Amino acid sequence: DAKTTQPTSMDCAEGRAANLPCNHSTISGNEYVYWYRQIHSQGPQYIIHGLKNNETNEMASLIITEDRKSSTLILPHATLRDTAVYYCIVRAPYNQGGKLIFGQGTELSVKP
Amino acid sequence: EPEVTQTPSHQVTQMGQEVILRCVPISNHLYFYWYRQILGQKVEFLVSFYNNEISEKSEIFDDQFSVERPDGSNFTLKIRSTKLEDSAMYFCASEGRVRGLVYEQYFGPGTRLTVT
C-alpha cells in the first residue's frame, strides 16, 4: 500500500502558485520522496524527487520538512496544462525495491 | 529528449486471445517495468525486469502474463489468454541512474487494451 497521504482534490487559479501537500510520517531514513503527475490517461510523468534538502527544477520545487514526515510540491505559476493527478511516492533506493507504489493522488484543477 | 515508446496505442481483442504489448525503453536504461491502470483506478505495478530476468512481480502477474526482452531493445508483455478484466491501460517504464543510488523512472504513453 502507498505510504503517503494526499488530499483528494485541489483547485488553483491560473498564474498562481499551486502548493500540493503530502504526508509520509512513516518514511525511513534512506527513502526518497518522488512526485509524478498523470494528465488524463497518459503515462505518469516524473516531476521531481528529494531526500531531505529542498529541490528545484524547471518544473517545480519540493519542500521537505526537517523531520521528513511531510513535503509540499510547488508549481510556481500554474497553467491550465498543469491540470492533472499528482502522486507523492516514497521509495527506497533501487537496491531495496524498484517499483513505484501509486496512491490515489491529488487531482489538481487549474482554473482560468 | 529520449522517451519510452509503446505500440500499439490501442489494442482490441476477443476474450481468450493472446496479445503482445510492445515497448522500446530508453536506450541506456537497465531496469524495466510494466504497470497497468484499470479505468478510474490507481496505477498498479505488474512486474519489474533486470538483467534479462524478472526481479519482482505482483499478485496480478499470474501465469497468464509473461515478459521478454527479445532483441536487447524491445520489451514485451504477453497475455496468453485475455479476460474481460484485463481491459486496462498498460504502461511500460524504464529506469536509469541519475546519481549515486538515485534512479528516475520514465513512463511510456501506454497501450489501451480492450477485451471484448
Short mmCIF file of C-alpha atoms in Angstrom, two decimals:
data_model
loop_
_atom_site.label_atom_id
_atom_site.label_comp_id
_atom_site.label_asym_id
_atom_site.label_seq_id
_atom_site.Cartn_x
_atom_site.Cartn_y
_atom_site.Cartn_z
CA ASP A 1 0.00 0.00 0.00
CA ALA A 2 1.01 3.58 -0.56
CA LYS A 3 2.90 5.12 2.35
CA THR A 4 1.66 8.62 1.67
CA THR A 5 -1.49 10.66 2.31
CA GLN A 6 -2.64 13.39 -0.04
CA PRO A 7 -5.80 15.48 -0.35
CA THR A 8 -8.18 14.07 -2.92
CA SER A 9 -8.53 17.29 -4.89
CA MET A 10 -7.42 20.91 -5.03
CA ASP A 11 -8.16 23.96 -7.14
CA CYS A 12 -5.73 26.64 -8.19
CA ALA A 13 -6.14 29.84 -10.19
CA GLU A 14 -4.12 30.10 -13.37
CA GLY A 15 -0.89 32.01 -12.81
CA ARG A 16 -0.87 31.42 -9.09
CA ALA A 17 1.32 29.01 -7.19
CA ALA A 18 -0.09 25.54 -6.60
CA ASN A 19 1.02 24.01 -3.31
CA LEU A 20 0.33 20.29 -3.06
CA PRO A 21 0.88 18.72 0.36
CA CYS A 22 1.84 15.15 1.16
CA ASN A 23 2.17 13.35 4.47
CA HIS A 24 4.65 10.49 4.78
CA SER A 25 5.01 10.09 8.52
CA THR A 26 6.47 6.56 8.32
CA ILE A 27 9.24 7.43 5.89
CA SER A 28 12.54 5.69 6.57
CA GLY A 29 15.90 7.42 6.66
CA ASN A 30 17.02 6.21 3.25
CA GLU A 31 13.72 6.68 1.42
CA TYR A 32 13.26 9.38 -1.15
CA VAL A 33 10.13 11.39 -1.90
CA TYR A 34 9.18 11.31 -5.57
CA TRP A 35 6.46 13.27 -7.32
CA TYR A 36 4.81 12.21 -10.53
CA ARG A 37 1.76 13.51 -12.35
CA GLN A 38 -0.70 11.98 -14.78
CA ILE A 39 -2.57 14.07 -17.29
CA HIS A 40 -5.82 12.40 -18.41
CA SER A 41 -4.87 8.76 -19.11
CA GLN A 42 -1.35 9.50 -20.26
CA GLY A 43 1.66 7.78 -18.76
CA PRO A 44 2.78 9.16 -15.39
CA GLN A 45 5.34 11.93 -15.78
CA TYR A 46 8.29 12.34 -13.46
CA ILE A 47 8.41 15.77 -11.80
CA ILE A 48 10.98 15.85 -9.03
CA HIS A 49 12.41 13.92 -6.11
CA GLY A 50 14.31 14.66 -2.89
CA LEU A 51 15.75 13.10 0.22
CA LYS A 52 15.93 15.83 2.85
CA ASN A 53 17.02 19.04 1.17
CA ASN A 54 14.66 21.24 -0.77
CA GLU A 55 14.91 20.70 -4.50
CA THR A 56 14.03 22.79 -7.53
CA ASN A 57 13.99 22.04 -11.22
CA GLU A 58 12.41 23.57 -14.28
CA MET A 59 9.02 22.11 -13.44
CA ALA A 60 8.61 22.51 -9.72
CA SER A 61 10.04 22.91 -6.25
CA LEU A 62 9.94 20.32 -3.50
CA ILE A 63 9.96 21.40 0.12
CA ILE A 64 10.59 18.63 2.67
CA THR A 65 10.09 19.32 6.37
CA GLU A 66 13.04 18.92 8.69
CA ASP A 67 11.56 15.77 10.26
CA ARG A 68 10.85 14.46 6.72
CA LYS A 69 7.31 13.48 7.68
CA SER A 70 5.72 15.71 5.10
CA SER A 71 6.50 17.58 1.93
CA THR A 72 4.98 20.12 -0.43
CA LEU A 73 5.23 20.23 -4.19
CA ILE A 74 5.10 23.77 -5.52
CA LEU A 75 4.20 24.67 -9.09
CA PRO A 76 5.19 28.35 -9.04
CA HIS A 77 2.94 29.64 -11.83
CA ALA A 78 0.26 27.09 -12.58
CA THR A 79 -1.14 26.91 -16.09
CA LEU A 80 -4.20 25.13 -17.44
CA ARG A 81 -1.86 22.41 -18.74
CA ASP A 82 -0.89 21.60 -15.16
CA THR A 83 -4.35 20.18 -14.52
CA ALA A 84 -3.58 16.56 -13.63
CA VAL A 85 -3.46 13.99 -10.85
CA TYR A 86 -0.32 14.46 -8.76
CA TYR A 87 1.21 11.50 -6.95
CA CYS A 88 3.56 11.68 -3.99
CA ILE A 89 5.52 8.42 -3.69
CA VAL A 90 8.01 7.29 -1.08
CA ARG A 91 10.61 4.96 -2.40
CA ALA A 92 13.83 3.33 -1.28
CA PRO A 93 16.92 3.39 -3.44
CA TYR A 94 16.75 0.75 -6.12
CA ASN A 95 18.66 -1.90 -4.25
CA GLN A 96 15.74 -2.17 -1.86
CA GLY A 97 12.98 -2.39 -4.42
CA GLY A 98 12.36 -0.56 -7.67
CA LYS A 99 8.59 -0.47 -8.11
CA LEU A 100 6.59 2.68 -7.63
CA ILE A 101 3.50 2.32 -5.46
CA PHE A 102 0.85 4.78 -6.55
CA GLY A 103 -1.90 6.00 -4.27
CA GLN A 104 -4.97 7.91 -5.38
CA GLY A 105 -3.05 11.17 -5.66
CA THR A 106 -4.35 14.74 -5.66
CA GLU A 107 -6.49 15.86 -8.57
CA LEU A 108 -5.37 19.42 -9.26
CA SER A 109 -7.70 21.61 -11.30
CA VAL A 110 -6.19 24.84 -12.59
CA LYS A 111 -8.94 27.29 -13.42
CA PRO A 112 -8.78 30.43 -15.59
CA GLU B 1 14.89 14.11 -25.23
CA PRO B 2 14.84 10.30 -25.10
CA GLU B 3 11.49 8.74 -24.32
CA VAL B 4 9.81 5.40 -23.80
CA THR B 5 7.60 4.37 -26.69
CA GLN B 6 4.81 1.81 -26.76
CA THR B 7 2.88 0.08 -29.52
CA PRO B 8 0.09 -0.25 -30.31
CA SER B 9 -1.64 2.71 -28.72
CA HIS B 10 -4.92 0.78 -28.68
CA GLN B 11 -5.50 -2.95 -28.97
CA VAL B 12 -8.90 -4.56 -29.18
CA THR B 13 -9.02 -8.32 -28.73
CA GLN B 14 -11.53 -11.04 -28.03
CA MET B 15 -11.60 -12.89 -24.75
CA GLY B 16 -9.27 -15.88 -24.80
CA GLN B 17 -6.93 -14.42 -27.42
CA GLU B 18 -3.26 -13.79 -26.87
CA VAL B 19 -1.93 -10.25 -27.02
CA ILE B 20 1.59 -8.85 -27.06
CA LEU B 21 2.20 -5.30 -25.94
CA ARG B 22 5.46 -3.78 -27.05
CA CYS B 23 7.72 -1.19 -25.52
CA VAL B 24 11.01 0.41 -26.51
CA PRO B 25 12.71 1.65 -23.34
CA ILE B 26 15.21 4.49 -23.18
CA SER B 27 18.42 3.11 -24.65
CA ASN B 28 20.86 3.29 -21.75
CA HIS B 29 18.37 2.18 -19.11
CA LEU B 30 18.75 -1.19 -17.45
CA TYR B 31 15.55 -1.56 -15.41
CA PHE B 32 12.19 -2.12 -16.98
CA TYR B 33 8.67 -2.26 -15.66
CA TRP B 34 5.07 -2.88 -16.62
CA TYR B 35 2.19 -1.22 -14.81
CA ARG B 36 -1.50 -1.20 -15.55
CA GLN B 37 -4.37 1.12 -14.80
CA ILE B 38 -7.97 -0.03 -14.95
CA LEU B 39 -10.25 2.85 -15.88
CA GLY B 40 -10.85 5.08 -12.87
CA GLN B 41 -8.45 3.18 -10.64
CA LYS B 42 -4.88 3.50 -9.42
CA VAL B 43 -1.78 2.73 -11.40
CA GLU B 44 -0.74 -0.78 -10.33
CA PHE B 45 2.67 -2.41 -10.55
CA LEU B 46 2.81 -5.64 -12.52
CA VAL B 47 6.43 -6.68 -12.96
CA SER B 48 9.99 -5.44 -12.95
CA PHE B 49 12.78 -6.80 -15.13
CA TYR B 50 16.52 -6.51 -14.83
CA ASN B 51 19.44 -8.37 -16.35
CA ASN B 52 17.13 -10.46 -18.51
CA GLU B 53 15.06 -11.78 -15.69
CA ILE B 54 12.09 -10.84 -13.59
CA SER B 55 13.21 -9.14 -10.39
CA GLU B 56 9.79 -8.67 -8.83
CA LYS B 57 6.16 -9.35 -9.74
CA SER B 58 2.84 -8.55 -8.20
CA GLU B 59 -0.06 -10.86 -7.43
CA ILE B 60 -1.71 -9.64 -10.61
CA PHE B 61 1.13 -11.04 -12.70
CA ASP B 62 -0.02 -14.65 -12.80
CA ASP B 63 0.80 -17.46 -15.23
CA GLN B 64 -1.17 -15.77 -17.99
CA PHE B 65 1.41 -12.99 -18.13
CA SER B 66 4.97 -13.11 -19.36
CA VAL B 67 7.65 -10.58 -20.22
CA GLU B 68 10.55 -10.75 -22.60
CA ARG B 69 13.35 -8.65 -23.97
CA PRO B 70 13.77 -10.50 -27.24
CA ASP B 71 16.36 -8.39 -29.01
CA GLY B 72 18.04 -6.13 -26.50
CA SER B 73 15.90 -3.14 -27.32
CA ASN B 74 12.23 -4.14 -27.22
CA PHE B 75 10.49 -5.14 -24.00
CA THR B 76 7.22 -7.04 -24.37
CA LEU B 77 4.32 -8.04 -22.18
CA LYS B 78 2.33 -11.07 -23.31
CA ILE B 79 -1.06 -12.04 -22.04
CA ARG B 80 -1.74 -15.61 -23.13
CA SER B 81 -5.50 -15.84 -22.79
CA THR B 82 -7.11 -12.48 -22.20
CA LYS B 83 -10.02 -12.00 -19.84
CA LEU B 84 -12.52 -9.17 -19.71
CA GLU B 85 -10.87 -7.90 -16.53
CA ASP B 86 -7.56 -7.46 -18.36
CA SER B 87 -9.05 -4.40 -20.06
CA ALA B 88 -6.86 -1.52 -18.90
CA MET B 89 -4.13 0.92 -19.86
CA TYR B 90 -0.77 -0.80 -19.77
CA PHE B 91 2.25 1.37 -19.14
CA CYS B 92 5.84 0.43 -19.74
CA ALA B 93 8.55 2.23 -17.78
CA SER B 94 12.31 2.23 -17.86
CA GLU B 95 14.73 3.50 -15.31
CA GLY B 96 18.22 4.88 -15.25
CA ARG B 97 20.59 6.01 -12.56
CA VAL B 98 20.81 9.74 -12.05
CA ARG B 99 23.43 9.95 -9.33
CA GLY B 100 24.57 7.59 -6.65
CA LEU B 101 21.72 5.24 -5.84
CA VAL B 102 19.01 7.58 -7.09
CA TYR B 103 17.04 6.48 -10.10
CA GLU B 104 14.37 8.12 -12.20
CA GLN B 105 11.67 6.05 -13.80
CA TYR B 106 10.13 7.21 -17.08
CA PHE B 107 6.83 6.00 -18.45
CA GLY B 108 5.60 5.42 -21.95
CA PRO B 109 2.29 6.75 -23.24
CA GLY B 110 0.52 3.45 -22.64
CA THR B 111 -1.41 0.86 -24.62
CA ARG B 112 -5.14 0.77 -24.10
CA LEU B 113 -6.20 -2.88 -24.13
CA THR B 114 -9.89 -3.58 -24.65
CA VAL B 115 -11.04 -7.17 -24.26
CA THR B 116 -14.48 -7.93 -25.67
#
